[in-house]
Tab-separated table of C-alpha atoms in Angstrom:
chain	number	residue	atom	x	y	z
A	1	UNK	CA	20.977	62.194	32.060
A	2	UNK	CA	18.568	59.943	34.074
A	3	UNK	CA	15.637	59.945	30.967
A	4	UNK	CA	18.497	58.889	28.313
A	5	UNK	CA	20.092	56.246	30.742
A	6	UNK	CA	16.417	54.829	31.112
A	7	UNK	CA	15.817	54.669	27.505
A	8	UNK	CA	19.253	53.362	27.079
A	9	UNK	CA	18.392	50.579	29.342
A	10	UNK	CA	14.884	49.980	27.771
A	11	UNK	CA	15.959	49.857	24.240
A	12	UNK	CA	17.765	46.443	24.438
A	13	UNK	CA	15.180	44.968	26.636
A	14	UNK	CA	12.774	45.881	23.650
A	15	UNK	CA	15.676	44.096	20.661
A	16	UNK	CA	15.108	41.109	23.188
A	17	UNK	CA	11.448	40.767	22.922
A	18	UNK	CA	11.389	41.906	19.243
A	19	UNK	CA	13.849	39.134	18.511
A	20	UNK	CA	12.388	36.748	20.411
A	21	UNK	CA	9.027	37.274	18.723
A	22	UNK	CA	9.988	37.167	15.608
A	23	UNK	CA	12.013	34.022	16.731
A	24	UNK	CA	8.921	32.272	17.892
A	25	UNK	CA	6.453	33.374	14.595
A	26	UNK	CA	7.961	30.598	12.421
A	27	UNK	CA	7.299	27.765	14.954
A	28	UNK	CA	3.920	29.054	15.448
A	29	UNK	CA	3.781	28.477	11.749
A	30	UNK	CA	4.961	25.388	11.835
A	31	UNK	CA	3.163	23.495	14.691
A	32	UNK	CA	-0.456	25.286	12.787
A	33	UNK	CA	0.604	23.442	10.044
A	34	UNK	CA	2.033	20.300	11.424
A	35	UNK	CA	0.138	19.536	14.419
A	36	UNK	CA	0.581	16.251	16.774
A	37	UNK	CA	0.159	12.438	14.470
A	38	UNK	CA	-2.709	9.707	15.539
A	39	UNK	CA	-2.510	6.438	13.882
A	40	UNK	CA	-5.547	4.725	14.070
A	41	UNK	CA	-6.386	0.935	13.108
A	42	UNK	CA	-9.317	-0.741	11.684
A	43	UNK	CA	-10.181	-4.405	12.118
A	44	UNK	CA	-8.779	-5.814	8.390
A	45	UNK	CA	-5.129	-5.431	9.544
A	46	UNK	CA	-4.022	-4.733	13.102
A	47	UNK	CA	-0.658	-6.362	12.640
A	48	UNK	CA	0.491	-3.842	10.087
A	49	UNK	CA	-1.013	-0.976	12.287
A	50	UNK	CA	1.096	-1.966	14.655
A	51	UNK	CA	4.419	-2.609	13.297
A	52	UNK	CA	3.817	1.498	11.255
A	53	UNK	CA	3.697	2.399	14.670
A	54	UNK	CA	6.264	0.664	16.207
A	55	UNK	CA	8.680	1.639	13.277
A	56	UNK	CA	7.406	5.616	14.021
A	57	UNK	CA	8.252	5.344	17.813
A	58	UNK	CA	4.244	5.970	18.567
A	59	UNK	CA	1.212	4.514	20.191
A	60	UNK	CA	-1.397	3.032	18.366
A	61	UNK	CA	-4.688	5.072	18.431
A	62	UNK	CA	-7.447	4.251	20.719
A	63	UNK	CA	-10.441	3.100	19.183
A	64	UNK	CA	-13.312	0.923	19.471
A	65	UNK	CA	-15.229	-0.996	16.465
A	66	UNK	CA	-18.163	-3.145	17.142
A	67	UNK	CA	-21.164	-4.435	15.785
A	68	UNK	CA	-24.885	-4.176	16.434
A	69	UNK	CA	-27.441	-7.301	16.705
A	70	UNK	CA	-28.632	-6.343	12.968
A	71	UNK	CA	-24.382	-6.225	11.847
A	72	UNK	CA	-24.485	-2.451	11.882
A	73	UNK	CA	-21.130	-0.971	12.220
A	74	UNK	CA	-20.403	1.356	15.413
A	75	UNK	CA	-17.238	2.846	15.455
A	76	UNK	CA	-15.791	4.707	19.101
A	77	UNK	CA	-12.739	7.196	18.665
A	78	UNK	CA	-11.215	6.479	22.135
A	79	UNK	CA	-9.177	9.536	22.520
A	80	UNK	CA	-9.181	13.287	21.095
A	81	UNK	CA	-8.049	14.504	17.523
A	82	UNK	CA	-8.611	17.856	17.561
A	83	UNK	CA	-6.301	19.487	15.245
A	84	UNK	CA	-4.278	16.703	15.248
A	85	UNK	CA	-2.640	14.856	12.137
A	86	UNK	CA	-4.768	11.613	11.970
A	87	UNK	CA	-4.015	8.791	9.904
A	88	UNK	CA	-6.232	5.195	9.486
A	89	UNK	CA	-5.471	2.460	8.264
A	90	UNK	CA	-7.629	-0.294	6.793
A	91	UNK	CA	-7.135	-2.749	4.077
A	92	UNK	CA	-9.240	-3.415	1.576
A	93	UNK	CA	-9.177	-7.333	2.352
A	94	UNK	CA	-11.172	-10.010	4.166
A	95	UNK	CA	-14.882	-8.621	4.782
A	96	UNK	CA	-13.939	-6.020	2.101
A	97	UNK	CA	-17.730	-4.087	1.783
A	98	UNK	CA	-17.500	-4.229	5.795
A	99	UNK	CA	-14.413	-3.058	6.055
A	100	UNK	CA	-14.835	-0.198	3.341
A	101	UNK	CA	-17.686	0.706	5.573
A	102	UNK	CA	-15.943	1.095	8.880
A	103	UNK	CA	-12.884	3.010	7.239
A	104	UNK	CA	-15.773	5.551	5.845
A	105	UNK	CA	-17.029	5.981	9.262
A	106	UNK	CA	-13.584	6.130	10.924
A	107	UNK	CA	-12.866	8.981	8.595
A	108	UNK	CA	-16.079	10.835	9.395
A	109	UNK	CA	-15.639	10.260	12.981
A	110	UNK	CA	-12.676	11.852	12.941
A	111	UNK	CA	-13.566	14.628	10.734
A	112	UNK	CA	-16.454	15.890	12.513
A	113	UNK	CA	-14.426	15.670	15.943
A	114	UNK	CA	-12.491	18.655	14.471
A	115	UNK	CA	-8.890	16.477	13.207
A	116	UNK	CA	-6.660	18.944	11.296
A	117	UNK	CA	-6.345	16.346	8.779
A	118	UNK	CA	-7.300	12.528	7.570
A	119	UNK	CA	-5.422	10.582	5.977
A	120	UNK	CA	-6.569	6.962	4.609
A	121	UNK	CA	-3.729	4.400	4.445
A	122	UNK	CA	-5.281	1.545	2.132
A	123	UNK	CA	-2.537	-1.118	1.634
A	124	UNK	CA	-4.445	-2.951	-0.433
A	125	UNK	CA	-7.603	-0.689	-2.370
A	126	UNK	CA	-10.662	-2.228	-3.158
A	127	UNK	CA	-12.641	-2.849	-5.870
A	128	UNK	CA	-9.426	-1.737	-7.253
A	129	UNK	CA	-10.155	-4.270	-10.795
A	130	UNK	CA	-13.791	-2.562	-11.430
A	131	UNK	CA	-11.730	0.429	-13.030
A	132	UNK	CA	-13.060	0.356	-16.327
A	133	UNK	CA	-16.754	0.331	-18.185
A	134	UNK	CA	-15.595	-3.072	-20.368
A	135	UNK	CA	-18.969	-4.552	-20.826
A	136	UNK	CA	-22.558	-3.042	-21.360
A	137	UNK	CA	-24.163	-1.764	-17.946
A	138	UNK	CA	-21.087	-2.679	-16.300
A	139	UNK	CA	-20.121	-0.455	-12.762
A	140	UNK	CA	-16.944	1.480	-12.470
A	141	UNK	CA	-16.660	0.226	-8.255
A	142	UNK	CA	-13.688	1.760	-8.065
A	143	UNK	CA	-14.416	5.325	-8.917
A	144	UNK	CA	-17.331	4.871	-6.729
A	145	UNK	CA	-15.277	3.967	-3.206
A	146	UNK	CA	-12.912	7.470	-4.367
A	147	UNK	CA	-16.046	9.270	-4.528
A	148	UNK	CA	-17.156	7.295	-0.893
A	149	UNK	CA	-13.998	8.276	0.441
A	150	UNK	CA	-13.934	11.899	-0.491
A	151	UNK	CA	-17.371	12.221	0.829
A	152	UNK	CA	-16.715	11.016	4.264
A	153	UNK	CA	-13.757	13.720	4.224
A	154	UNK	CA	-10.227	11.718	3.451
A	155	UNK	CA	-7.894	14.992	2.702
A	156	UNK	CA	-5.260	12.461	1.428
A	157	UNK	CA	-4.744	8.681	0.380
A	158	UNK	CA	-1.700	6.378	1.198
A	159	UNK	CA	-1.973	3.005	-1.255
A	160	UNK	CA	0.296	0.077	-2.857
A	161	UNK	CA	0.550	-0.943	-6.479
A	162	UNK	CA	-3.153	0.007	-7.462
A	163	UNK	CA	-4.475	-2.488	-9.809
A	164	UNK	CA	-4.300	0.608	-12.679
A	165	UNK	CA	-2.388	3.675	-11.611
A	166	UNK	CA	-5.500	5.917	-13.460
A	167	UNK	CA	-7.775	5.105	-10.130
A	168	UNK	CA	-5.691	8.335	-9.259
A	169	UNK	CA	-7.858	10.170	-11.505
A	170	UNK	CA	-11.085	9.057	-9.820
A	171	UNK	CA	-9.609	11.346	-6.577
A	172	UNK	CA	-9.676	15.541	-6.209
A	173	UNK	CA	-7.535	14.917	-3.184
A	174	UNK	CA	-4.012	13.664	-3.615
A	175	UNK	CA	-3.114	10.111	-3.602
A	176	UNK	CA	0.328	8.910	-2.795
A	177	UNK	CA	0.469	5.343	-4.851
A	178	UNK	CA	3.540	3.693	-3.222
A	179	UNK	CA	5.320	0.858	-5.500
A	180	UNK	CA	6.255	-2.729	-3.517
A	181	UNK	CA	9.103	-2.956	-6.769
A	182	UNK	CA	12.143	-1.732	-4.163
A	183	UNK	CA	11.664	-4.508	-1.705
A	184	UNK	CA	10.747	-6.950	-4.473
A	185	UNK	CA	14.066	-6.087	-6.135
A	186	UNK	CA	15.438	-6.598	-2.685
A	187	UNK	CA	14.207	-10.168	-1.871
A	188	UNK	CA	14.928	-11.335	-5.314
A	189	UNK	CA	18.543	-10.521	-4.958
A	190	UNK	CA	18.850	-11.881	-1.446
A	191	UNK	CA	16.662	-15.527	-2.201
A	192	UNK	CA	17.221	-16.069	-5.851
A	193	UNK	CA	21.005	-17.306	-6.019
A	194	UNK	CA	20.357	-17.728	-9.844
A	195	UNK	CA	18.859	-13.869	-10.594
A	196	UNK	CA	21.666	-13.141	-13.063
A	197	UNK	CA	20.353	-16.103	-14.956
A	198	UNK	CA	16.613	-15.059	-14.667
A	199	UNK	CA	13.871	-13.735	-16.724
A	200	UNK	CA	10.834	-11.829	-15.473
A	201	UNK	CA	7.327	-12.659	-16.801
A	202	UNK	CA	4.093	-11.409	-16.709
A	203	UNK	CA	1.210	-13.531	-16.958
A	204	UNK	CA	-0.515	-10.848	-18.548
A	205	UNK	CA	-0.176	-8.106	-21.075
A	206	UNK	CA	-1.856	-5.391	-18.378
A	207	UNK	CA	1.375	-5.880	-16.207
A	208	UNK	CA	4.131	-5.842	-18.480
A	209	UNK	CA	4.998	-2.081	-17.904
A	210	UNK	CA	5.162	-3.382	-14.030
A	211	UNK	CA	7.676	-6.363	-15.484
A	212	UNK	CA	9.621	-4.320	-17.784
A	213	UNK	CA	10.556	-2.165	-14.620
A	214	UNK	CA	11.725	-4.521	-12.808
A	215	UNK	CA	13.833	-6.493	-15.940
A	216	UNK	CA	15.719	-2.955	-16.490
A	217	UNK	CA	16.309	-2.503	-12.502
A	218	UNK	CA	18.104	-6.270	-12.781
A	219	UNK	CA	19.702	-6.447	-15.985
A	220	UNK	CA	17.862	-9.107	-17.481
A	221	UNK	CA	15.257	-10.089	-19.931
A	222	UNK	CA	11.190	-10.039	-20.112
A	223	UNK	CA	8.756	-12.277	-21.352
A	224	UNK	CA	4.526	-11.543	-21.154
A	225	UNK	CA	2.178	-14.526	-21.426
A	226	UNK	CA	-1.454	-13.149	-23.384
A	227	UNK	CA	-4.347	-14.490	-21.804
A	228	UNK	CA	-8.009	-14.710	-22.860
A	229	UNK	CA	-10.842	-14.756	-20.261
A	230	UNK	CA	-14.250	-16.060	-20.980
A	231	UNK	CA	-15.688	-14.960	-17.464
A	232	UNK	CA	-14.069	-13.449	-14.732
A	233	UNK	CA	-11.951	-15.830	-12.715
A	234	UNK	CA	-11.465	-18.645	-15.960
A	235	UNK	CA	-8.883	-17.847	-18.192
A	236	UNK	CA	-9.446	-19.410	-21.250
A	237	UNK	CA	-6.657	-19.635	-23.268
A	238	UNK	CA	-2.562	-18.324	-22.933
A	239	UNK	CA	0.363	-17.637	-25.477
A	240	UNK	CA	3.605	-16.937	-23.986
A	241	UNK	CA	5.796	-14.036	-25.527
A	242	UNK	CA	9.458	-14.640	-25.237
A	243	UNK	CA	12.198	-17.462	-24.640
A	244	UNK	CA	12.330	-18.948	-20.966
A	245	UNK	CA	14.416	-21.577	-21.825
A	246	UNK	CA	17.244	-22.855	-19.164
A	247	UNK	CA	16.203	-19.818	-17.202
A	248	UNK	CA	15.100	-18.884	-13.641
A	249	UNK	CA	11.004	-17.643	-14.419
A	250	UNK	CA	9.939	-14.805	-11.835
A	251	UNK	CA	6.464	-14.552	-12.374
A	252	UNK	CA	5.325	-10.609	-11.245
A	253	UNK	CA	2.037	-9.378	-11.051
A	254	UNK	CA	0.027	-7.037	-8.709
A	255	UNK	CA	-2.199	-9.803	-7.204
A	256	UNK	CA	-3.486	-12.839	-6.919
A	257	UNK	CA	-6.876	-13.986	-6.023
A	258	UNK	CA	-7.909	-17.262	-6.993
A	259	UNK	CA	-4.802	-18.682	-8.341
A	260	UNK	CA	-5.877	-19.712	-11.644
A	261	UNK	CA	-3.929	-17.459	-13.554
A	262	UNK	CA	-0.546	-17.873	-12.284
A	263	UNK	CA	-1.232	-21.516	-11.835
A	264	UNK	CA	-1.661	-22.230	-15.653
A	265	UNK	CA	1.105	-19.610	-15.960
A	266	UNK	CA	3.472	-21.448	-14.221
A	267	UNK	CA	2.686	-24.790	-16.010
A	268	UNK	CA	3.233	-23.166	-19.667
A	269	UNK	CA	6.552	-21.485	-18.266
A	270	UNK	CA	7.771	-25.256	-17.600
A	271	UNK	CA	6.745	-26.570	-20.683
A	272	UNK	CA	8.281	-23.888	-22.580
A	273	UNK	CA	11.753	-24.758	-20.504
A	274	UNK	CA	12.167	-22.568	-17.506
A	275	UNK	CA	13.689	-24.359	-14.847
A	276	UNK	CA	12.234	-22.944	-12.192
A	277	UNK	CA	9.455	-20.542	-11.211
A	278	UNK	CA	8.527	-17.835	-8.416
A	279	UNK	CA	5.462	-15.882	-8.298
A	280	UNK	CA	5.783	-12.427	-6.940
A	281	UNK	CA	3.100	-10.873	-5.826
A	282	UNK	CA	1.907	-7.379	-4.106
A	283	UNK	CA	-1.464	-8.633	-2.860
A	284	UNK	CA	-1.939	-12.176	-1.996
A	285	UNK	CA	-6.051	-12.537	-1.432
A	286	UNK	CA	-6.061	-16.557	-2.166
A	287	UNK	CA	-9.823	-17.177	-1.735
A	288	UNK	CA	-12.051	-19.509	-2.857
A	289	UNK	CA	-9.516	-22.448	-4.335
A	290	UNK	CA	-6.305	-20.461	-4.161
A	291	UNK	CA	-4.711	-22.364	-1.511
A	292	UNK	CA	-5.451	-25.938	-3.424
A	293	UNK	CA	-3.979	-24.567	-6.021
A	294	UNK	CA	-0.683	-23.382	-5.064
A	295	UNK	CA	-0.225	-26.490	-2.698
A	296	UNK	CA	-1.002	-28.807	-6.298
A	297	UNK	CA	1.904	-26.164	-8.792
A	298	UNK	CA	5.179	-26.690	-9.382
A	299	UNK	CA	6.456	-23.202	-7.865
A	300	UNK	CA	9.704	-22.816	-5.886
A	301	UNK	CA	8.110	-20.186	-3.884
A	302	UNK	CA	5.012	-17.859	-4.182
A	303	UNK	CA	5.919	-14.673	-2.461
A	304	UNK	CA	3.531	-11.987	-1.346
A	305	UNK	CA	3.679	-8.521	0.820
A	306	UNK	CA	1.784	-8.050	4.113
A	307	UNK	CA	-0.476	-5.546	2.675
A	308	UNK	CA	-3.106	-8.123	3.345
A	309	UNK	CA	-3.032	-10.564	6.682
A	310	UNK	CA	-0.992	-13.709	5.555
A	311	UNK	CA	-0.706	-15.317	8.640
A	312	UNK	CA	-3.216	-17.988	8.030
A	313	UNK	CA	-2.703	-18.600	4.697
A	314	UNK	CA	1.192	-19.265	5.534
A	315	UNK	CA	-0.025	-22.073	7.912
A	316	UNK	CA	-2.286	-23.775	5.505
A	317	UNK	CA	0.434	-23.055	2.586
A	318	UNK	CA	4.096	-23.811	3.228
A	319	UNK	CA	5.293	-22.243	-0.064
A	320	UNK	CA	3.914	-18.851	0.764
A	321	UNK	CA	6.487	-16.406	1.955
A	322	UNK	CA	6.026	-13.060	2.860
A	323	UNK	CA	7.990	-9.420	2.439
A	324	UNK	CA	7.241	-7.023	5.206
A	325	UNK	CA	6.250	-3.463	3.422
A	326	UNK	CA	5.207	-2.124	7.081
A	327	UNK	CA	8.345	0.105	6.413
A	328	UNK	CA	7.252	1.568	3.664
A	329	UNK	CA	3.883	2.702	4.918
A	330	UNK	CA	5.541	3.889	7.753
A	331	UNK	CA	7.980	5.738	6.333
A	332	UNK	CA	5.339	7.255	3.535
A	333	UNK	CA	3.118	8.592	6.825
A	334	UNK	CA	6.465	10.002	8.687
A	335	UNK	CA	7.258	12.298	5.618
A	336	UNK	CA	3.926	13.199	4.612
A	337	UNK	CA	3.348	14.477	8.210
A	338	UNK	CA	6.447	16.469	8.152
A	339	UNK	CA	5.837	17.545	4.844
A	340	UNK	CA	8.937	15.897	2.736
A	341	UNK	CA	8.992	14.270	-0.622
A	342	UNK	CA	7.638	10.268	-0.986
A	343	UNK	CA	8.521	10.081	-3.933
A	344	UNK	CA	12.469	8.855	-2.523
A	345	UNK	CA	9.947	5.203	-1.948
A	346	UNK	CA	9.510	4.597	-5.395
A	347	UNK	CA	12.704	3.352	-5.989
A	348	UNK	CA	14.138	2.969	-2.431
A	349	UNK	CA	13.493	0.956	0.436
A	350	UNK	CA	13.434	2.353	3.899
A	351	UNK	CA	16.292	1.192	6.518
């Protein structure tokens, strides 16, 4: 009577621990797989570092970048990422070859101090508009920074609007290419009073799959202006495609760097009738003359994201306004670390 008692006794001490083992396997499973999240920042864009990681509730990483007497980039990891979850970001603006170079090392430093995983979040990716062999001897830059990337041992890339959605290609590992169209669609509603009476244009033919988007998503009509370039940077000639007449024109492209473009755009949008113009655009560089430029055109507003630092150029430009995708990015690095879908971004925007 005393051995079965005993073993009567034992056996549900035993269920327990079985249960309670089994219980425990799948969080095992789950914390090997989803280990702790470091968001690190490099020098191009410490703002939006800062608000991804004030939107995800977390400290900004600890880390040190310097340069030597001979403009050598040293780069200090201030705190420990083994196994964790790390993500950097750096965009592809200002400095760009500099800052290209201390993302690579970032991501190495990192890798080799045994993080679980690397993730590069490149707001705005450069070289992004070498994507194609158009001339003789010409470079394709861009599949050259995914092969750069890869090398020094990204496992994943975070990135908005690339110049051609192909650069995907140029990766093995996978690339998340988020879309700024939600919060465009957003701020046009909201600031244009006269959107129902609008008509989206592209200044060139390359963008009007980016345009005719954005027309459906409204309920309105496109137009595309053709454009002929004798060198890079002059536009030679431009035909516009489609009646702007009494209508509100919302230029839309995926960036802007010197200006010229949506400059004569804008004038040969007036002449054919529009009443008033916008320029939307994902990545505002404005260099060289770009400023000048927009200060001297007859826009109602030119209206850029914060994928590159527009702080500056806001001061020097009063028509420059700018839509906050910090959001976005953060919102893109929460799921990807808990391993939803992204793909809920490309047509929504974060709350």
């Amino acid at each position: 009577m005393i051995t079965g008692s005993s073993a009567s006794e034992e056996d549900p001490v035993r269920a327990r621990s079985l249960i309670r083992a089994n219980l425990e396997k799948p969080s095992v499973l789950l914390r090997s797989r989803m280990p702790n999240i470091k968001v690190f920042s490099g020098t191009s864009h410490p703002d939006l570092a800062q608000r991804i990681v004030d939107r995800l509730g977390i400290d900004l990483g600890k880390v040190v970048t310097k340069k030597f007497s001979n403009l050598e980039t040293c780069v200090e990891i201030g705190e420990s990422v083994r196994g964790e979850d790390v993500y950097i970001v750096q965009s592809g603006s200002g400095e760009v070859n500099d800052n290209l170079m201390e993302l690579l090392i970032m991501i190495n430093a990192c890798k080799i101090a045994s993080a679980s995983r690397v993730t590069a979040v490149i707001p705005c990716f450069p070289y992004a508009r070498q994507d194609k062999k158009d001339k003789s001897r010409a470079p394709i830059s861009a599949k050259l920074v995914a092969n750069m990337l890869s090398v020094a041992g990204a496992d994943h890339i975070i990135t908005m609007d690339l110049h051609a959605s192909q650069i995907q290609g140029f990766f093995d590992i996978p690339v998340d290419n988020l879309y700024a169209e939600p919060a465009v669609l957003k701020w046009i509603k909201e600031n244009i009073v006269e959107w129902r009476n609008s008509i989206i244009v592209s200044p060139d033919a390359g963008g009007a799959k980016r345009v005719t988007s954005i027309a459906d998503r409204l309920n309105v009509e496109f137009a595309l202006i053709h454009k002929e370039r004798k060198k890079a940077n002059e536009v030679a000639a431009m035909v516009l495609v489609g009646d702007v007449k009494d209508r509100v024109a919302i230029l839309v492209d995926d960036m802007a760097d010197t200006c010229g473009t949506i400059c004569h755009a804008a004038e040969k949008l007036l002449e054919a009738g529009a009443t008033k113009v916008y320029a939307i655009l994902t990545h505002g560089i404005f260099s060289g003359p770009a400023i000048s430029r927009i200060n001297n055109a007859c826009f109602e507003a030119v209206v850029v994201t914060n994928t590159i630092p527009q702080e500056q150029h806001m001061k020097d430009c009063p028509r420059i306004q700018c839509i906050d995708v910090s959001m976005m990015f953060a919102e893109a690095v929460r799921r990807t670390h808990n391993g939803e879908s992204v793909s809920y971004l490309f047509s929504n925007v974060p709350y």
